[in-house]
PDB file of C-alpha atoms in Angstrom:
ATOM      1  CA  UNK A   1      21.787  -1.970   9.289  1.00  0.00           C
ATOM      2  CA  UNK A   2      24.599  -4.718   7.470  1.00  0.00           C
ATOM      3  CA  UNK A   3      25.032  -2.768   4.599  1.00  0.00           C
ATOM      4  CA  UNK A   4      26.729  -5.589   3.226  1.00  0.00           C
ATOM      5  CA  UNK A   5      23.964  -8.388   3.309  1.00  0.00           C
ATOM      6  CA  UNK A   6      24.119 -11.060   0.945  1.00  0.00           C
ATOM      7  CA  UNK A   7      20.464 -12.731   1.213  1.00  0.00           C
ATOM      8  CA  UNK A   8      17.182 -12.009   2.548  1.00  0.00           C
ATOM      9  CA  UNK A   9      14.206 -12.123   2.953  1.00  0.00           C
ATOM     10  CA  UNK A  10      11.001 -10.059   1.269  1.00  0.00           C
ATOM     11  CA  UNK A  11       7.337  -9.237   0.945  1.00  0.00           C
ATOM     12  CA  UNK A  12       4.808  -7.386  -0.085  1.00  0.00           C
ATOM     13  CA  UNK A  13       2.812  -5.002   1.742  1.00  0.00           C
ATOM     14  CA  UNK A  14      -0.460  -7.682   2.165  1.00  0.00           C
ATOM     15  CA  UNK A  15       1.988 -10.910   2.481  1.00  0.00           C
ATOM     16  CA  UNK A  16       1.195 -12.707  -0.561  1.00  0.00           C
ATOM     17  CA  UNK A  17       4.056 -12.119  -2.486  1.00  0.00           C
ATOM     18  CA  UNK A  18       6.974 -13.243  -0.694  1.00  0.00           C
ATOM     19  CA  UNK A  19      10.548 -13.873  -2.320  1.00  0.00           C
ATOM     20  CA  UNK A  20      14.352 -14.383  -1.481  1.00  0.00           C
ATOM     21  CA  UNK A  21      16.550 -11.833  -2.865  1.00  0.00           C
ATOM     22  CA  UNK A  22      20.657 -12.491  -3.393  1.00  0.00           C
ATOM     23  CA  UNK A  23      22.171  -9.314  -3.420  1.00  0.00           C
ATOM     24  CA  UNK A  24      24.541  -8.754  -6.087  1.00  0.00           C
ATOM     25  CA  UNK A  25      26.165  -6.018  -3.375  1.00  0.00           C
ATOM     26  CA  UNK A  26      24.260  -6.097  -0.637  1.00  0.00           C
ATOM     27  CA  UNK A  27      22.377  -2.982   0.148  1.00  0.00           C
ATOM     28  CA  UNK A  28      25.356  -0.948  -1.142  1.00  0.00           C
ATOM     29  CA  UNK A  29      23.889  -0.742  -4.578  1.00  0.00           C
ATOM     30  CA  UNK A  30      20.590   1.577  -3.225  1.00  0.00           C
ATOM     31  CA  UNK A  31      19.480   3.759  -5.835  1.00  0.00           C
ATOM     32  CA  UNK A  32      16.276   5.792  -6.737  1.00  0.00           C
ATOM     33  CA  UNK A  33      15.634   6.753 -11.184  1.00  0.00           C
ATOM     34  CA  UNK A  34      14.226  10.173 -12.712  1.00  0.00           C
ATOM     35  CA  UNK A  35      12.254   8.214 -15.136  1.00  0.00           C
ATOM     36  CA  UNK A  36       8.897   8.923 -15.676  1.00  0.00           C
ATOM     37  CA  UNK A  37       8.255   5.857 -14.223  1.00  0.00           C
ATOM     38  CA  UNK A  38      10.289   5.505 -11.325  1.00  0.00           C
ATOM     39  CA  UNK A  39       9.474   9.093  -9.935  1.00  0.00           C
ATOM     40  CA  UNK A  40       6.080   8.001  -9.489  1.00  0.00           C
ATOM     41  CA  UNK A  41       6.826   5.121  -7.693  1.00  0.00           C
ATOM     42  CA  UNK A  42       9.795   6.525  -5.510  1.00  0.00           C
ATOM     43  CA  UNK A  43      11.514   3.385  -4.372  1.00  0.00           C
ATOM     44  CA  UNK A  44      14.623   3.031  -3.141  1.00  0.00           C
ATOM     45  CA  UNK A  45      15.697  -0.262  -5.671  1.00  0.00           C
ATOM     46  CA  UNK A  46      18.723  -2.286  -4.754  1.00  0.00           C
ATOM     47  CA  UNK A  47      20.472  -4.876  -7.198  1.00  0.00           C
ATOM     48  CA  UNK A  48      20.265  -8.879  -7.440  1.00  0.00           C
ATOM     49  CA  UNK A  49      21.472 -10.419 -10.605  1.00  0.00           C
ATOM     50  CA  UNK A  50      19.103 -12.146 -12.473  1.00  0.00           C
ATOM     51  CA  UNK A  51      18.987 -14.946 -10.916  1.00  0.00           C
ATOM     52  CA  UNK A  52      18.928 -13.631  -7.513  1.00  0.00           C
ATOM     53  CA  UNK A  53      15.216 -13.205  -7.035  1.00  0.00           C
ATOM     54  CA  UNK A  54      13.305 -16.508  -5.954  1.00  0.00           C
ATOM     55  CA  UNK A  55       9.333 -16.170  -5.504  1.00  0.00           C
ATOM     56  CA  UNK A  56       8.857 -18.217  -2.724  1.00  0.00           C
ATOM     57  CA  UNK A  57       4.924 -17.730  -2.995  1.00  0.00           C
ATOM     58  CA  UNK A  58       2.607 -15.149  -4.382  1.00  0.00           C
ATOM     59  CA  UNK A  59       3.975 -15.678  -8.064  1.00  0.00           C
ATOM     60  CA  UNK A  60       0.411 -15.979  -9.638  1.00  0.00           C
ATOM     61  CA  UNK A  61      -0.284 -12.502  -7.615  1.00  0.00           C
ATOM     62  CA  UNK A  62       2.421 -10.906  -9.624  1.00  0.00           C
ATOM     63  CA  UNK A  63       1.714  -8.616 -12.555  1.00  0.00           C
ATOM     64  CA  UNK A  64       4.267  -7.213 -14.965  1.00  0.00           C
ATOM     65  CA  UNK A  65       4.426  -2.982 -15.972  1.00  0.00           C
ATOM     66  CA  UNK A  66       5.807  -2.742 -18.973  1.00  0.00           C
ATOM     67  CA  UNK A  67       6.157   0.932 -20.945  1.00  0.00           C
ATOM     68  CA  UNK A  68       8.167   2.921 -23.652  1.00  0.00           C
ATOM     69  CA  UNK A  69      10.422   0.771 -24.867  1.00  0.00           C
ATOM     70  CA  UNK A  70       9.121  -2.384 -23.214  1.00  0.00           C
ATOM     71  CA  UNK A  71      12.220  -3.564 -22.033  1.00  0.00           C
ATOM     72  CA  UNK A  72      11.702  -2.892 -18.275  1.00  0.00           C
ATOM     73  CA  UNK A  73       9.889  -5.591 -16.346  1.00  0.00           C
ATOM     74  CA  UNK A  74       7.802  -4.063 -13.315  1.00  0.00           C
ATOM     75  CA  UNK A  75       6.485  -6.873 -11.212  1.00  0.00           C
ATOM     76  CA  UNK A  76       3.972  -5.676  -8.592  1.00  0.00           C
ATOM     77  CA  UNK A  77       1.366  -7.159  -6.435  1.00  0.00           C
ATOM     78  CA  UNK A  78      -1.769  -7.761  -8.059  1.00  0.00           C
ATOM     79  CA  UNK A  79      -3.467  -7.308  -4.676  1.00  0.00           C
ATOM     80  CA  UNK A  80      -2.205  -4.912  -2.719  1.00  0.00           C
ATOM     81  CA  UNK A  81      -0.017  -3.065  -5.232  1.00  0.00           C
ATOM     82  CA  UNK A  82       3.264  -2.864  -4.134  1.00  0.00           C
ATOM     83  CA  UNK A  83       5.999  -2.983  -6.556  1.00  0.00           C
ATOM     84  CA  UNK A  84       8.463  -6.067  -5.291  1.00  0.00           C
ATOM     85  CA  UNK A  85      11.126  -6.085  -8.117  1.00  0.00           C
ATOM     86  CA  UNK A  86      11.628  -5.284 -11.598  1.00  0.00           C
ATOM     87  CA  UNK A  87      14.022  -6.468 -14.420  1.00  0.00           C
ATOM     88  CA  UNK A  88      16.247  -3.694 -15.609  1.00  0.00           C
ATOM     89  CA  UNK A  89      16.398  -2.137 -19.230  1.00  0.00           C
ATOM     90  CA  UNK A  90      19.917  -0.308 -18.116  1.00  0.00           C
ATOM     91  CA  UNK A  91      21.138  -4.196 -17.499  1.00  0.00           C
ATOM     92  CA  UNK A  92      18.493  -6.857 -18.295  1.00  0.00           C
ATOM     93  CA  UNK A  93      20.479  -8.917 -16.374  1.00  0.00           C
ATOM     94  CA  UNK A  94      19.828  -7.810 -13.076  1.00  0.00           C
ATOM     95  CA  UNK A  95      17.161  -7.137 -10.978  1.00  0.00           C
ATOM     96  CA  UNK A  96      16.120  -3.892  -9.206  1.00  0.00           C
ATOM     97  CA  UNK A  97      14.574  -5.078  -5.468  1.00  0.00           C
ATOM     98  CA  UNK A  98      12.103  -2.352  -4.323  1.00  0.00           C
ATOM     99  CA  UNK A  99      14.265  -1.514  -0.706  1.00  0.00           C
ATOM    100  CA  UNK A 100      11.259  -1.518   1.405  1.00  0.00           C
ATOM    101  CA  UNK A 101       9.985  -4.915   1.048  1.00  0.00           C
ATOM    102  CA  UNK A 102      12.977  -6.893   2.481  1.00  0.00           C
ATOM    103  CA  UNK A 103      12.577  -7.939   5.689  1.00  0.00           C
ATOM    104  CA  UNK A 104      13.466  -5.140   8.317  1.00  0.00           C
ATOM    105  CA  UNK A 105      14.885  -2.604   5.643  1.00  0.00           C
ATOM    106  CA  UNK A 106      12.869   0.770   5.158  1.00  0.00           C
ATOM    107  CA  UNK A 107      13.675   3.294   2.241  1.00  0.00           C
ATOM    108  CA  UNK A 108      14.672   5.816   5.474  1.00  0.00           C
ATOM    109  CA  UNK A 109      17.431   4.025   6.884  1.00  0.00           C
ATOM    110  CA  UNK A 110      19.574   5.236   3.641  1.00  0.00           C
ATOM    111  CA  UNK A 111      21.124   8.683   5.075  1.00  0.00           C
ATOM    112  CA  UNK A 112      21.911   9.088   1.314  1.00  0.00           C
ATOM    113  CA  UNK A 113      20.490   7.566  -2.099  1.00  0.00           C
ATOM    114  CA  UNK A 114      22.368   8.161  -5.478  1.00  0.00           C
ATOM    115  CA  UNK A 115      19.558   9.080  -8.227  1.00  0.00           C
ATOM    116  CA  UNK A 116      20.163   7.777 -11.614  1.00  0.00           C
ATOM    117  CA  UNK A 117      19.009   9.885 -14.900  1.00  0.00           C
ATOM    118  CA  UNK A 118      16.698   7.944 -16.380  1.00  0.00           C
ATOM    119  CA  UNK A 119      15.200  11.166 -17.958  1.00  0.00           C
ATOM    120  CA  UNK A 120      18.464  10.562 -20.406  1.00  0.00           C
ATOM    121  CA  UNK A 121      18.499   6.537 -19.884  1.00  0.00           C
ATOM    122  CA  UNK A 122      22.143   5.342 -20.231  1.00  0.00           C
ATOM    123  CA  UNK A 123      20.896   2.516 -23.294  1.00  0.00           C
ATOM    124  CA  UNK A 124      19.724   5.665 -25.179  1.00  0.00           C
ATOM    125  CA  UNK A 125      22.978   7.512 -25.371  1.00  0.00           C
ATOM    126  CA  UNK A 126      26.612   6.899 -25.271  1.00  0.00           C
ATOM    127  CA  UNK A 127      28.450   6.989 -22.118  1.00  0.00           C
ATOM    128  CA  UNK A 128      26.255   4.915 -19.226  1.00  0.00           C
ATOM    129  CA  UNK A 129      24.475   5.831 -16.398  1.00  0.00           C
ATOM    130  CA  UNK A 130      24.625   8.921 -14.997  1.00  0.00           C
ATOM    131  CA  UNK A 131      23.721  10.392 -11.562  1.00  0.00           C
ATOM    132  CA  UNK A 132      21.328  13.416 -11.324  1.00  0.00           C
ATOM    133  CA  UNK A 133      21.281  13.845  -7.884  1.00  0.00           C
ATOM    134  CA  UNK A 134      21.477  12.785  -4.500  1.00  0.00           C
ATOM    135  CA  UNK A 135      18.044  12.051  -2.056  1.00  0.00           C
ATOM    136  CA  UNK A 136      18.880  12.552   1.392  1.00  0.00           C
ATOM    137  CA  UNK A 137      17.336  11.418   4.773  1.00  0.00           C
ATOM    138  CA  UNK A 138      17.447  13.646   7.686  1.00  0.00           C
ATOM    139  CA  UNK A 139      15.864  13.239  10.560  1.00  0.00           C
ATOM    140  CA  UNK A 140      13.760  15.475  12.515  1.00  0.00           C
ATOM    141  CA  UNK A 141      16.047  17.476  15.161  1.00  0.00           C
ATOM    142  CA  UNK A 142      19.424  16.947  13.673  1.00  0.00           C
TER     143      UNK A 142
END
């Protein structure tokens, strides 16, 4: 896997969402959040800045999850349900890309995932984001 992709390609789990992500680090900037949120969904999220995320087709499929605060924007397929992207409340100006929906990139290829605290979000205290742990991928045998 080229950790250090710069574009690419993405859908959603039916096809009818289907967007081009620029990757603000490639797919060194893999992360997973605590947030009540975010553990429910369990993505692996990587970054594009703002405007890094085209929506090549699909856009009038997307819906927008917005909670708490309301500053998060979670955009997710309206018909098969799978969370593509959403704008981030730690940096509105940058996306988080749900991992598994770019082309040929699956949330197990990670052997390790940083997990943010968003239990203690980083725009409610002083001091920024901290980690809380780390997910790791091992495979069967090893």
């Amino acid at each position: 896997m080229n950790m250090d992709i710069k574009e690419i390609d993405g859908a959603c789990h039916c096809g009818t969402v289907r967007l081009r992500v620029r990757l603000s680090d490639g797919l060194n900037s893999a992360r997973r959040c605590t947030c009540s949120y975010c553990r429910m969904k369990g993505a692996v999220a990587v970054s594009a800045d703002l405007g890094g995320v085209d929506v090549l087709s699909g856009a009038d499929a997307l819906t927008i999850y917005q909670f708490n605060t309301m500053s998060a924007k979670h955009y997710f397929c309206s018909k098969c349900g799978i969370y593509t992207h959403h704008q981030r409340r730690s940096n509105p100006n940058q996306y988080g890309v749900n991992a598994a929906v770019l082309a040929d990139v699956s949330p197990f290829d990670f052997a390790e995932v940083p997990v943010m605290d968003g239990v203690n979000h980083p725009s409610d205290h002083a001091g920024g984001p901290r980690v809380a742990g780390t997910l790791r991928f091992v495979a069967s045998g090893q």
